Every structure is written in structure tokens, then in C-alpha cells.
PDB file of C-alpha atoms in Angstrom:
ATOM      1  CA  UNK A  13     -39.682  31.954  11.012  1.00  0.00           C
ATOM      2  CA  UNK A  14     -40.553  31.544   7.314  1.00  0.00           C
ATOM      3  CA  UNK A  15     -38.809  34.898   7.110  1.00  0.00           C
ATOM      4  CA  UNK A  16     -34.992  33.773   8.591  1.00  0.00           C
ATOM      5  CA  UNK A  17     -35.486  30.464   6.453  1.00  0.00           C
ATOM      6  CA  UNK A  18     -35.967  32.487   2.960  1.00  0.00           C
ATOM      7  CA  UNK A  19     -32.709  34.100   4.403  1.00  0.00           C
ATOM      8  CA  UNK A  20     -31.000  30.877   4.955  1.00  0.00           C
ATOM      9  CA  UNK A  21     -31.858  29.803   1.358  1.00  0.00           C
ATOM     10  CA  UNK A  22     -30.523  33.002  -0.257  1.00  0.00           C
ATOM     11  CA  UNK A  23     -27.168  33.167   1.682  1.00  0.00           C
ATOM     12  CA  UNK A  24     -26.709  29.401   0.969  1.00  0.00           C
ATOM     13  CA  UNK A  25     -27.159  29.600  -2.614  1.00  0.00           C
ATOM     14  CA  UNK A  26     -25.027  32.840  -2.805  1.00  0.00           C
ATOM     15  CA  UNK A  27     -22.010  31.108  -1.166  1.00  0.00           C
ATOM     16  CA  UNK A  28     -22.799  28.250  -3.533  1.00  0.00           C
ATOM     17  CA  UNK A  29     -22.249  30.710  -6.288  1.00  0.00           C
ATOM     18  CA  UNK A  30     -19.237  32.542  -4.845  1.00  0.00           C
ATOM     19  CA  UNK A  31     -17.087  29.125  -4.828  1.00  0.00           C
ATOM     20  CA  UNK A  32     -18.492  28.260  -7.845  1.00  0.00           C
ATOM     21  CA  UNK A  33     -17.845  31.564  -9.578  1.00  0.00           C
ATOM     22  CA  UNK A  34     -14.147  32.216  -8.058  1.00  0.00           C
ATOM     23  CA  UNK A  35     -13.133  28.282  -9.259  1.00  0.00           C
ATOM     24  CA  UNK A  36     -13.401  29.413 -13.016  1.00  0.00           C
ATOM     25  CA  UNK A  37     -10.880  30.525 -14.471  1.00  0.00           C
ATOM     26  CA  UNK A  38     -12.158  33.991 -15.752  1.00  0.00           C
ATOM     27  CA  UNK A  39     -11.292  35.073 -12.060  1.00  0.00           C
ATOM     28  CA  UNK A  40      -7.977  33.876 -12.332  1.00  0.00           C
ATOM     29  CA  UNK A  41      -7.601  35.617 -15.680  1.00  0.00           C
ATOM     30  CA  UNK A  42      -8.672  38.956 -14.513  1.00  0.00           C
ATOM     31  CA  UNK A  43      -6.684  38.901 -11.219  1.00  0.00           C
ATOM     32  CA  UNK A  44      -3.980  38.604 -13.195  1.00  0.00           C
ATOM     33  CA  UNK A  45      -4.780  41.164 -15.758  1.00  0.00           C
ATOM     34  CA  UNK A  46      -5.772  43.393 -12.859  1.00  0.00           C
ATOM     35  CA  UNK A  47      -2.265  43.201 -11.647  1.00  0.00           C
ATOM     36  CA  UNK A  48      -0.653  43.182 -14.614  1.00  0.00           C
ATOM     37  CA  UNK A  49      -3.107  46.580 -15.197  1.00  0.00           C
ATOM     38  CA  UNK A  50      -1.874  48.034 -11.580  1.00  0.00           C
ATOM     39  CA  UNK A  51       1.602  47.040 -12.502  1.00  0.00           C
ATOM     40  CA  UNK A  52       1.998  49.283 -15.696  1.00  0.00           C
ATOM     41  CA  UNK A  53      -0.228  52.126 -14.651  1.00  0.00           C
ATOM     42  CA  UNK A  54       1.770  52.336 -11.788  1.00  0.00           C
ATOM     43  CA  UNK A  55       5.366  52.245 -13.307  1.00  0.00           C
ATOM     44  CA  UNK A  56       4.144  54.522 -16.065  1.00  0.00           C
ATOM     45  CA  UNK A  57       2.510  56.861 -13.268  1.00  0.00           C
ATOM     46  CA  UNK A  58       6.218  56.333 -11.759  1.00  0.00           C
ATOM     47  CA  UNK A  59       8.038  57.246 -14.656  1.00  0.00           C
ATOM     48  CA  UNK A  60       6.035  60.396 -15.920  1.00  0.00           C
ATOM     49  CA  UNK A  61       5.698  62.110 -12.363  1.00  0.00           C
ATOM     50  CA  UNK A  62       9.819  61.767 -12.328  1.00  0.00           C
ATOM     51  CA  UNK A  63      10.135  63.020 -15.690  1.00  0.00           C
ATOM     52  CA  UNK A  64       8.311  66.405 -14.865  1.00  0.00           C
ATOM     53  CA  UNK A  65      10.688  66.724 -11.462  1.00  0.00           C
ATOM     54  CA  UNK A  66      13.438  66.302 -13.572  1.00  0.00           C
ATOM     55  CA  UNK A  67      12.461  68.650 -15.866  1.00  0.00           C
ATOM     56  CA  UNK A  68      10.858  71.401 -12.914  1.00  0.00           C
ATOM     57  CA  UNK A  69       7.701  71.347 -14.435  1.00  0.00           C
ATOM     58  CA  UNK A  70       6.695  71.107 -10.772  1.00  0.00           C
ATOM     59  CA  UNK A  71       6.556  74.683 -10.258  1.00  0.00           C
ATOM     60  CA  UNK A  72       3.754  75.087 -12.144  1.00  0.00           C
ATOM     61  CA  UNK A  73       1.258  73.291  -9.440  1.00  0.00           C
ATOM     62  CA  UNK A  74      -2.162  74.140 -11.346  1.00  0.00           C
ATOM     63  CA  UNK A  75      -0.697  72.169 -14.530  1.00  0.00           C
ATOM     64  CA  UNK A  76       0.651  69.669 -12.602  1.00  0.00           C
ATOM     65  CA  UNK A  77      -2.217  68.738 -10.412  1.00  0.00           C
ATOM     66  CA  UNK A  78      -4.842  68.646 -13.657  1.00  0.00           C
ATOM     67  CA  UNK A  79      -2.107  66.097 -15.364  1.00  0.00           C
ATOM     68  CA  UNK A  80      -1.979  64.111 -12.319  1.00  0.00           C
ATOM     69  CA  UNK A  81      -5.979  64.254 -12.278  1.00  0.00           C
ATOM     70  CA  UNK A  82      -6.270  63.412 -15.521  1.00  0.00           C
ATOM     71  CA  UNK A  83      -4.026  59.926 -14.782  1.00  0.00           C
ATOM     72  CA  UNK A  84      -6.048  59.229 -12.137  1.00  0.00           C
ATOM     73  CA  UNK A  85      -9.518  59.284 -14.120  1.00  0.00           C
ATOM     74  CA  UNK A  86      -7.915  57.291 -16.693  1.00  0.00           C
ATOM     75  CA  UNK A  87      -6.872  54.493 -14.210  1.00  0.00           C
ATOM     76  CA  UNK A  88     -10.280  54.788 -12.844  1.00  0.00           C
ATOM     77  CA  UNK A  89     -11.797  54.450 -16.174  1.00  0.00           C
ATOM     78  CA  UNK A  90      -9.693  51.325 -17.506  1.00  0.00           C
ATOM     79  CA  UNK A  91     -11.462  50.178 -13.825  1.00  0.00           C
ATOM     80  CA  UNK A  92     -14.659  50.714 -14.930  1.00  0.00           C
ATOM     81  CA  UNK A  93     -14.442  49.236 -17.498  1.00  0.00           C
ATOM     82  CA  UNK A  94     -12.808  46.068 -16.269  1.00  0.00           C
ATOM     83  CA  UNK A  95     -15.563  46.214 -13.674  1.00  0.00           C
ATOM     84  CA  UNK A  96     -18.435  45.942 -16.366  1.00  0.00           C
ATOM     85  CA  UNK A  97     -16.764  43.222 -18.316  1.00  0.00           C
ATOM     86  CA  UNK A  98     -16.218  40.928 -15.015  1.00  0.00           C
ATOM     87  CA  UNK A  99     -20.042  41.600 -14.087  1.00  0.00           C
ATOM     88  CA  UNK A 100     -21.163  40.099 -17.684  1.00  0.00           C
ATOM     89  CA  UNK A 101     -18.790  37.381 -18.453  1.00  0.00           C
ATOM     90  CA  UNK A 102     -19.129  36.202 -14.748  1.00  0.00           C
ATOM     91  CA  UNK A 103     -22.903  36.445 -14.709  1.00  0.00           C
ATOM     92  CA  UNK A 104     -23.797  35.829 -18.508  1.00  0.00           C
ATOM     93  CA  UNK A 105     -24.354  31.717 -18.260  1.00  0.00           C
ATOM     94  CA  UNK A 106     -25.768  31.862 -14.904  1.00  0.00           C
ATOM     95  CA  UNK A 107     -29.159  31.230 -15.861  1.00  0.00           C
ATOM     96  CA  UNK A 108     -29.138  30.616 -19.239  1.00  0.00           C
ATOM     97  CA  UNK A 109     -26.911  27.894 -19.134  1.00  0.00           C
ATOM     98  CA  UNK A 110     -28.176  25.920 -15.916  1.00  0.00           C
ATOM     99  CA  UNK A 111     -31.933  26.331 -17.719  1.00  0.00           C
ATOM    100  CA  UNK A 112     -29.847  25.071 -21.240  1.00  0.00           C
ATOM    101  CA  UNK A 113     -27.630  22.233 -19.667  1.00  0.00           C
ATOM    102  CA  UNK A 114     -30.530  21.407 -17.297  1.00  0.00           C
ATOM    103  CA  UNK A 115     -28.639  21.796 -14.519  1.00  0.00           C
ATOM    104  CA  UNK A 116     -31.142  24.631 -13.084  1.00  0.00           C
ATOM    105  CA  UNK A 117     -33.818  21.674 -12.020  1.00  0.00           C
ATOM    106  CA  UNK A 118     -31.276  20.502  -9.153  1.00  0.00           C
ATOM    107  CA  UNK A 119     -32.563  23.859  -7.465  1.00  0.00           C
ATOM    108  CA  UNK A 120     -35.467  23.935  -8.617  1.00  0.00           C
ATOM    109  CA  UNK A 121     -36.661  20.738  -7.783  1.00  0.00           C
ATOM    110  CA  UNK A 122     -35.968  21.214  -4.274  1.00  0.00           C
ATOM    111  CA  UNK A 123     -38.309  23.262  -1.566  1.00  0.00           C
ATOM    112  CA  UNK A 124     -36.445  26.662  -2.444  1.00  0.00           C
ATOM    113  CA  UNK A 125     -38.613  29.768  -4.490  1.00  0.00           C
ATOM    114  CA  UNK A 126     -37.005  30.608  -7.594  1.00  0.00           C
ATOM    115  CA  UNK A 127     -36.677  34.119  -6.571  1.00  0.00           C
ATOM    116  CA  UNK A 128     -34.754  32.924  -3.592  1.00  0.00           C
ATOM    117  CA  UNK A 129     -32.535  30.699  -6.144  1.00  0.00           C
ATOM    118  CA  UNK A 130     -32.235  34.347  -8.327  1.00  0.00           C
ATOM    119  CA  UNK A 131     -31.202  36.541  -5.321  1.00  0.00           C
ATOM    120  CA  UNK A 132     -28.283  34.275  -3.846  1.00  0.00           C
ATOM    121  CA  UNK A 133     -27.045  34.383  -7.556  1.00  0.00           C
ATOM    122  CA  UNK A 134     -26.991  37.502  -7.514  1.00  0.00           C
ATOM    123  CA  UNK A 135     -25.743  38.063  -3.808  1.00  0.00           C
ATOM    124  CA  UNK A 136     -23.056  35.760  -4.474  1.00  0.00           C
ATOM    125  CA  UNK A 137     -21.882  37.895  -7.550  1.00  0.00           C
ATOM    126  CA  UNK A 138     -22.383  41.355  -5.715  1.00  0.00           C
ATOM    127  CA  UNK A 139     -19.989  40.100  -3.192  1.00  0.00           C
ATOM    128  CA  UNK A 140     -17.182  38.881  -5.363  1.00  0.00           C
ATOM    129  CA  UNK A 141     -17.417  41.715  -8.021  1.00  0.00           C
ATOM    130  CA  UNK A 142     -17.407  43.969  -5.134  1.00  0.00           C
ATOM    131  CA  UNK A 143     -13.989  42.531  -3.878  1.00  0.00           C
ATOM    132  CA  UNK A 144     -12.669  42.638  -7.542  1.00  0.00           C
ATOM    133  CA  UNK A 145     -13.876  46.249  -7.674  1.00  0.00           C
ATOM    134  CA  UNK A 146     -12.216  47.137  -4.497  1.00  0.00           C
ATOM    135  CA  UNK A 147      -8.696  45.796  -5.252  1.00  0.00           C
ATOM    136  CA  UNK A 148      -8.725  47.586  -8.695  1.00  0.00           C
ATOM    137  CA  UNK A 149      -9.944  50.940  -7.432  1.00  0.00           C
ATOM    138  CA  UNK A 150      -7.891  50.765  -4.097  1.00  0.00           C
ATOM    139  CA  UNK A 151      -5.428  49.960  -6.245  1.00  0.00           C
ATOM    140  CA  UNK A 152      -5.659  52.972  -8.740  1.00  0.00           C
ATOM    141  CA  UNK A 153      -6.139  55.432  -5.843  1.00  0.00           C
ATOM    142  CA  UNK A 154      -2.771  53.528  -3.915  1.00  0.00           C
ATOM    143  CA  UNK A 155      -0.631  54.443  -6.898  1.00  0.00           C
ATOM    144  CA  UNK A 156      -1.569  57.796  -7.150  1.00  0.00           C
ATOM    145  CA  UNK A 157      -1.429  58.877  -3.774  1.00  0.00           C
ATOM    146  CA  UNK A 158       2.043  56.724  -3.258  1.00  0.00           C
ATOM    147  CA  UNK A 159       3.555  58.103  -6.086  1.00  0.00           C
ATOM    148  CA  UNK A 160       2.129  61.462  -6.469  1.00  0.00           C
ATOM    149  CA  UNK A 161       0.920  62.439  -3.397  1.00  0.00           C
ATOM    150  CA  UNK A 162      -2.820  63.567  -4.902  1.00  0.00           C
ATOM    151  CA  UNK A 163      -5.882  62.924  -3.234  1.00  0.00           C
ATOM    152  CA  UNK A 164      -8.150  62.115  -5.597  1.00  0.00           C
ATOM    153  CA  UNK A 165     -11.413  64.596  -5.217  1.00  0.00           C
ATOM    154  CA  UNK A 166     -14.640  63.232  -3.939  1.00  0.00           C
ATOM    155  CA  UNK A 167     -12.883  59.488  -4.506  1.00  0.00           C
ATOM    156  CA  UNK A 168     -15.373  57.910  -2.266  1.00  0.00           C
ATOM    157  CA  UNK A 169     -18.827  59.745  -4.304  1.00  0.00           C
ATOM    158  CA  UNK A 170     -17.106  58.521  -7.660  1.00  0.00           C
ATOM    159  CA  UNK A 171     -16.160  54.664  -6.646  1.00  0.00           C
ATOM    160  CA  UNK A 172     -19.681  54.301  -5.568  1.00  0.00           C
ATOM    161  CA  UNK A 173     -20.955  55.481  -9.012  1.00  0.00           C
ATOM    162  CA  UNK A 174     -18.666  53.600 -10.717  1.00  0.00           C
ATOM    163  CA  UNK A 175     -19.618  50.204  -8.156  1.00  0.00           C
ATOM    164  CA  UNK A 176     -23.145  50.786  -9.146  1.00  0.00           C
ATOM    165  CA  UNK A 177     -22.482  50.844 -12.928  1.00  0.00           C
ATOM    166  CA  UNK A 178     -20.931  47.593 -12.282  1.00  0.00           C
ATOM    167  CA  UNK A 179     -24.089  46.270 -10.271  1.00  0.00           C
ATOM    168  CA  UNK A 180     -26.250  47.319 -12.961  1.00  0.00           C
ATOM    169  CA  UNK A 181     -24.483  45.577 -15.883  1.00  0.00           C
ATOM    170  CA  UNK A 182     -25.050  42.517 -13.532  1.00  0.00           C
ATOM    171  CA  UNK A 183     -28.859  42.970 -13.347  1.00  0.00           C
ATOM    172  CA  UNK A 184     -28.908  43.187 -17.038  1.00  0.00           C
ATOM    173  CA  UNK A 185     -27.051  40.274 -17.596  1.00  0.00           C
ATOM    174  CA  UNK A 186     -29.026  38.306 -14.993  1.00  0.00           C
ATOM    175  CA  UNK A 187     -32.418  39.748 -16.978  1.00  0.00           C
ATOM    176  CA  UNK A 188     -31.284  39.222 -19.787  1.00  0.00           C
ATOM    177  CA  UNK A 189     -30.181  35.179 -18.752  1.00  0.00           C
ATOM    178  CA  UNK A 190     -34.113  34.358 -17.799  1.00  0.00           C
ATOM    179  CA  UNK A 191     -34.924  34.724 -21.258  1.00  0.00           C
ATOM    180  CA  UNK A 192     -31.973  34.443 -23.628  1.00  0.00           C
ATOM    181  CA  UNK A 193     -29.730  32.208 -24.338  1.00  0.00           C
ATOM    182  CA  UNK A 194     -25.780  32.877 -23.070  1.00  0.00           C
ATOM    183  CA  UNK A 195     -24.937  33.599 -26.477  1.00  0.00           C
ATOM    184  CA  UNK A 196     -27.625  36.179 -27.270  1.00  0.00           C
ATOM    185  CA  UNK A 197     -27.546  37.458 -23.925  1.00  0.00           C
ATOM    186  CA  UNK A 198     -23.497  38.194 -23.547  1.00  0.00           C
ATOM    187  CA  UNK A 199     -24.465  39.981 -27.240  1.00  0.00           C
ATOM    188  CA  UNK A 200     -27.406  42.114 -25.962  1.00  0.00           C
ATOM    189  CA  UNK A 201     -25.824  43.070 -23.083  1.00  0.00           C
ATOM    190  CA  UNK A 202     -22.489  44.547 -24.590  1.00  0.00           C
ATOM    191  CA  UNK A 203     -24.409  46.562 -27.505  1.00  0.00           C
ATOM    192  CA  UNK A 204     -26.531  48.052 -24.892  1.00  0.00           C
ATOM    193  CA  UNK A 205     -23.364  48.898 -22.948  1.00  0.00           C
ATOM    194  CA  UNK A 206     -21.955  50.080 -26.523  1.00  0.00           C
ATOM    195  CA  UNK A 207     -25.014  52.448 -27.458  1.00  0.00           C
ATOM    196  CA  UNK A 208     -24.989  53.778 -23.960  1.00  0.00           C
ATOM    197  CA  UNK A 209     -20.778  54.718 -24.884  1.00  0.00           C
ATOM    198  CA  UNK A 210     -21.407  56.209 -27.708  1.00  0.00           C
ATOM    199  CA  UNK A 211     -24.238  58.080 -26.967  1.00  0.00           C
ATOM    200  CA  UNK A 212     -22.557  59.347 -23.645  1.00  0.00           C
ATOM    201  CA  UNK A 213     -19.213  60.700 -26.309  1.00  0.00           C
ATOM    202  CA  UNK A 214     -21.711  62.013 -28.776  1.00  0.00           C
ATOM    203  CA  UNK A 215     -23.529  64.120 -25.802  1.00  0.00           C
ATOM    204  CA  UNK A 216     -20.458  65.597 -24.526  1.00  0.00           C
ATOM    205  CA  UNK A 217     -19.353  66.201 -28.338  1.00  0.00           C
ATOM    206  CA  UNK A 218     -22.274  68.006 -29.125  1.00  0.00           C
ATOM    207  CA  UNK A 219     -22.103  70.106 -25.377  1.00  0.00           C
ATOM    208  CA  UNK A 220     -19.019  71.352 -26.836  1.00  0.00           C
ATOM    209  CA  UNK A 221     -19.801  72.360 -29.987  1.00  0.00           C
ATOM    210  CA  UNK A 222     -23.447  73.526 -28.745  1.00  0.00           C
ATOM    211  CA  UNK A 223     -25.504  71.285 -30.238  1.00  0.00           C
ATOM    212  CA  UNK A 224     -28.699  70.489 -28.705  1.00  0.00           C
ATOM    213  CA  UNK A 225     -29.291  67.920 -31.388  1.00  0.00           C
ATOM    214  CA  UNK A 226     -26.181  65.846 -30.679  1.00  0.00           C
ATOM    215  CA  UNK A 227     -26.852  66.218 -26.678  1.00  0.00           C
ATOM    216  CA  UNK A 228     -30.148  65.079 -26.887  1.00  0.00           C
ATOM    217  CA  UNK A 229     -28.902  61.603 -28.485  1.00  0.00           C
ATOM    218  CA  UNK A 230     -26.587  61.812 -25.776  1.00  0.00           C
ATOM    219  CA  UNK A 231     -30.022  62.019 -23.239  1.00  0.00           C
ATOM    220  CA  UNK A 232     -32.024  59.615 -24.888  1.00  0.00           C
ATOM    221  CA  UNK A 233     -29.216  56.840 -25.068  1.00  0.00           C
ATOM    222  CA  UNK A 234     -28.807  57.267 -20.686  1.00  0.00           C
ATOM    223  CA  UNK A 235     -32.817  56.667 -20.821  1.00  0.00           C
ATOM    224  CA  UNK A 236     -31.797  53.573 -22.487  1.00  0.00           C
ATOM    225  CA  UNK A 237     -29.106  52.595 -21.258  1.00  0.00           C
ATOM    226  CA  UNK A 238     -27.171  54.668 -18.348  1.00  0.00           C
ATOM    227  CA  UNK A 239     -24.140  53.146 -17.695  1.00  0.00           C
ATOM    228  CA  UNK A 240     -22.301  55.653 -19.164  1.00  0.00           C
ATOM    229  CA  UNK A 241     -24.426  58.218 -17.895  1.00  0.00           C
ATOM    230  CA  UNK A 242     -23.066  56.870 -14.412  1.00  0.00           C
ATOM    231  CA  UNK A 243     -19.743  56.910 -15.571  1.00  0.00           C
ATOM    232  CA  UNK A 244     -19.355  60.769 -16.564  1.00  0.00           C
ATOM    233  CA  UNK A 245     -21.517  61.463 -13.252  1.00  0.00           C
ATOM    234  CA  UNK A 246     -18.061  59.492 -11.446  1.00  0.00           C
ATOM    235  CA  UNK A 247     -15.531  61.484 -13.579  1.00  0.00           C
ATOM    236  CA  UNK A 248     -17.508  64.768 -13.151  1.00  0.00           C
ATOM    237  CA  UNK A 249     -17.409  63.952  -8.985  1.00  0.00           C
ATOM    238  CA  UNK A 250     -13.514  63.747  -8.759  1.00  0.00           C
ATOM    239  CA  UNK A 251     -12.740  66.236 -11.142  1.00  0.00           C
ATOM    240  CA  UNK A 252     -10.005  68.900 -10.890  1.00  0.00           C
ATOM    241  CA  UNK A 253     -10.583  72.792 -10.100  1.00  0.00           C
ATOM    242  CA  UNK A 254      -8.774  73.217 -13.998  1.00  0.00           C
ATOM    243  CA  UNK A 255     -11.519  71.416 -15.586  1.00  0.00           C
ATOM    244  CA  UNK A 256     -14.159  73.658 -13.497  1.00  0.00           C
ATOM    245  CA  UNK A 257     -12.518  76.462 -14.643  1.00  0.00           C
ATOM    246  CA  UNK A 258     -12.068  75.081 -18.632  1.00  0.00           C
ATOM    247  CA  UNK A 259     -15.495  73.392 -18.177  1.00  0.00           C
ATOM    248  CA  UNK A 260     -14.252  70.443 -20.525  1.00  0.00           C
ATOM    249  CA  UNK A 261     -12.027  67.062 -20.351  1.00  0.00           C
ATOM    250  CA  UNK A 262     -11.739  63.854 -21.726  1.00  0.00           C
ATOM    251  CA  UNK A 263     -13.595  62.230 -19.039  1.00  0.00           C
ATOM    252  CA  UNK A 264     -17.190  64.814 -18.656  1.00  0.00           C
ATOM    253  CA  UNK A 265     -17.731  67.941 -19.387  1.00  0.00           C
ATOM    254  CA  UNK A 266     -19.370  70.611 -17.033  1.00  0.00           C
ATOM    255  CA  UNK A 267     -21.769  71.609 -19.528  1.00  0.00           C
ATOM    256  CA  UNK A 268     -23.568  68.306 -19.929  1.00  0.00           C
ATOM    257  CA  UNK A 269     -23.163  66.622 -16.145  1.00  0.00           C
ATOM    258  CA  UNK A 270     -25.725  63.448 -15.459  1.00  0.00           C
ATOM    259  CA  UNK A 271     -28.095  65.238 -13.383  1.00  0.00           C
ATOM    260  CA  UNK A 272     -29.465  64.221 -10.140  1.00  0.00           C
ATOM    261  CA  UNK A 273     -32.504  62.892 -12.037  1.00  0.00           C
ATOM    262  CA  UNK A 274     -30.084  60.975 -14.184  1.00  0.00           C
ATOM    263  CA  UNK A 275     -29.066  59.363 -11.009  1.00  0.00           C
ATOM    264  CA  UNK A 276     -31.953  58.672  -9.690  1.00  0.00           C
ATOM    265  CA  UNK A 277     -33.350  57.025 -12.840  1.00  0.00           C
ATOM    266  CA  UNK A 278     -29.895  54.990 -12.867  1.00  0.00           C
ATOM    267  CA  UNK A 279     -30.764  53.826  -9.393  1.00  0.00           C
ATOM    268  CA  UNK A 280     -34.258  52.467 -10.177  1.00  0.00           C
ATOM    269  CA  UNK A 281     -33.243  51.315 -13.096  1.00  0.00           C
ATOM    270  CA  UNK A 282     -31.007  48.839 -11.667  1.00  0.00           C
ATOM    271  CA  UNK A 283     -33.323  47.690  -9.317  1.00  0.00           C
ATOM    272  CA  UNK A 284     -36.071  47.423 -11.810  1.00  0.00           C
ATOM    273  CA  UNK A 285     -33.952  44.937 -13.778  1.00  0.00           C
ATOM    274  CA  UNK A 286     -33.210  42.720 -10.798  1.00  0.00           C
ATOM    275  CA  UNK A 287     -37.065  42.683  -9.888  1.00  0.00           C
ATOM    276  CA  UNK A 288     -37.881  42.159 -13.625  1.00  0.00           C
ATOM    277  CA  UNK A 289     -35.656  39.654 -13.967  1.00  0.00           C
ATOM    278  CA  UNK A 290     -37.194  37.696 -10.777  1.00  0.00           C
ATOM    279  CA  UNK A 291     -40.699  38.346 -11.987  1.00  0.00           C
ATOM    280  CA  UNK A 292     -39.432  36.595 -15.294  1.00  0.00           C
ATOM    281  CA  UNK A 293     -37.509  33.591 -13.779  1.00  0.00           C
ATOM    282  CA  UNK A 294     -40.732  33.033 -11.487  1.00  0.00           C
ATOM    283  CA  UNK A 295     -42.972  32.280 -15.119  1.00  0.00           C
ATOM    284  CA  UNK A 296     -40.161  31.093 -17.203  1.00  0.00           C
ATOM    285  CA  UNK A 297     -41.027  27.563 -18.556  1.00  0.00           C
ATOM    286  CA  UNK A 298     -38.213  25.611 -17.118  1.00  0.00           C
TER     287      UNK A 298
END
């Protein structure tokens, strides 16, 4: 009984923050991008696939399905990266501003845990940036497979890496919210997403040119932070047999691929930072 009305309490508060999260007007503003994004990638994805009839580059089918691969990773990746915006700026106030603007005691107050208040949150925002993630990646995949005819390899395996980078930018932010304010939070969160990028280029850098030194930064930045870790995990998943054979690409390199460890450590890393940041929200001083 006590059970099923914990339940009730989360799944009210995350449809509380579901309306209240798709009324702003970031939503709004990245729908639109989003389809302004699935617009031009698709017209572009249009326009070069009809170039190379045109020109009968499409009897060379090995070339042809590595350029079409390659598209399809970089739609994917403006997607992640979309993705990981969405889950900060949607989550970033959250917290920190109901505990700043005082609205936070209106749930408090009331006969509801504050671990129950901090898991509808963060239901609430799984489930929307889960339909925002869907659209964009259904999206991607729609264009290329409408336009191109490609299956993308191993599509499934790489959305759900990419889904979970998403979901773990959201724990951050939400961790990050119990103790920061929105300001320094929103800041902390996107240079730990930008050491984690750079780090993740610098590793597959220094694969190619064979330098251990280089790919260890690379290793110890994932530790840190693995969200891009995730991310070449994805790319490496729904790669094309050309890059197996060439063993490099923009997107990962075969030489320095996340290993299962990696993902594994990714995994309970997110869901360290949601239970931190509940264990933190139970003894903050509201």
C-alpha cells in the first residue's frame, strides 16, 4: 500500500513536469529547429544522392555506401547533440530555481518525500526527451532510408547509446541543480560535456598517430566524463564495412573503440548521478 502510493506521487509529479516542461517555449524552439534540421539534411541528402546518379558514381557501390554512411552518422551526430542540449536547458532550473524562487516549498511542504518529488522530475523529463529523441532519430534514419535506400547498421544498438548519453546529461544537470545555482550549474554541466569532446577527439587523434600519451587523455577524460565515450561507442556500432577495413573515420576509429567496460562504467555512472543527486536533495537545506 505505501508502495503503490510512493508510485502515485512520482507519476503525479512527473506529469506535473511534462505539462510544465512542454508549455515553455524552449520546446517550441527546438521542434522547430528539429524540423528545420530534418528539412535541410534531408534536401541536402536529396540533392547529393542525385548528383552521384547523375554523374554514375553509382557503380562504384563500396564508395557509395561508405558516403551514404558517413551522412547518416553525421545526421545522427547533429542528433546527439541536439539531444544533450534539450536534456540541460530543459532540466537546468528544475531544482535550482524552484529552491531559488522558493517555489520548491509548495512540494515540499506537502506529505510527499523529496526523493519522490526528484524522481517524477526526472520521469517527467525522461519521457519528453525521449519523444524529442525519437522524432529526431526516426527522423534521420526516415531520410536516409527514403532517399537512399541504406539501412543504417546496428541503428537500434547505436540510438540506444546515443538515448543514454542524453539520459545522462540529464542526471548531471539534475545533480548538479541540488547544489548549484542554474547559472553555475548550466556552466558546469556544458564544460564537463566540453572536456569529455575534446578528450574523446584527442583519443582518437592520438590512436591514429600511435600515441599512447594522447589516448590515454582520451581514457581519463571518459572516466570523467563519458558522454563522448558513449557517443564514439554509437558511431563505432553503425559503422560501415569501409571503415572496418580503413580502421578510421570522422566519427570513431577501430583502434580506440569504448570498450565494454567503458559501457558499463557509462551505465553506472548515470545511475550514480541520479542516486547522488537524490541523496543530496534529501539533506539540502531548503
Amino acid at each position: 500500500m505505501i508502495s503503490k502510493l510512493h508510485s502515485n506521487s512520482i507519476f503525479i509529479i512527473a506529469r506535473l513536469t511534462f505539462r510544465e516542461a512542454a508549455r515553455r517555449k524552449i520546446l517550441l524552439g527546438a521542434l522547430l529547429l528539429g524540423v528545420v534540421f530534418l528539412g535541410v539534411y534531408g534536401a541536402g541528402f536529396y540533392f547529393i544522392r542525385a548528383d552521384l546518379e547523375s554523374t554514375g558514381q553509382f557503380s562504384k557501390p563500396v564508395i557509395i555506401n561508405q558516403l551514404f554512411n558517413f551522412l547518416a552518422l553525421a545526421g545522427l551526430y547533429v542528433v546527439n547533440f541536439l539531444f544533450v542540449m534539450m536534456s540541460v536547458l530543459m532540466s537546468v532550473d528544475t531544482i535550482a530555481g524552484e529552491i531559488t524562487s522558493g517555489t520548491i516549498h509548495a512540494l515540499a511542504s506537502k506529505p510527499v518525500h523529496r526523493w519522490e518529488i526528484l524522481l517524477g522530475k526526472w520521469l517527467g523529463y525522461v519521457i519528453m526527451l525521449s519523444l524529442y529523441f525519437l522524432m529526431m532519430a526516426a527522423g534521420v534514419v526516415a531520410v536516409v532510408k527514403t532517399v537512399a535506400g541504406y539501412d543504417i547498421p546496428n541503428v537500434a544498438r547505436g540510438a540506444a547509446l546515443i538515448w543514454l548519453n542524453g539520459i545522462l546529461l540529464l542526471n548531471m544537470t539534475l545533480l548538479g541543480g541540488t547544489q548549484l545555482s542554474t547559472l553555475a550549474n548550466g556552466v558546469l554541466v556544458f564544460a564537463a560535456f566540453g572536456v569529455a569532446f575534446v578528450g574523446g577527439w584527442i583519443e582518437q587523434i592520438g590512436s591514429f598517430l600511435n600515441s599512447q600519451a594522447a589516448v590515454n587523455v582520451g581514457i581519463v577524460s571518459s572516466l570523467l566524463m563519458p558522454s563522448e565515450a558513449l557517443w564514439k561507442r554509437a558511431a563505432y556500432e553503425m559503422r560501415s564495412l569501409l571503415v572496418d577495413a580503413l580502421g578510421f573515420s570522422p566519427f570513431t576509429s577501430s583502434t580506440s573503440v569504448p570498450s565494454t567496460f567503458m559501457l558499463v562504467y557509462a551505465v553506472l555512472y548515470t545511475l550514480a548521478t541520479l542516486g547522488f543527486a537524490v541523496w543530496n536533495f534529501e539533506r539540502r537545506d531548503l
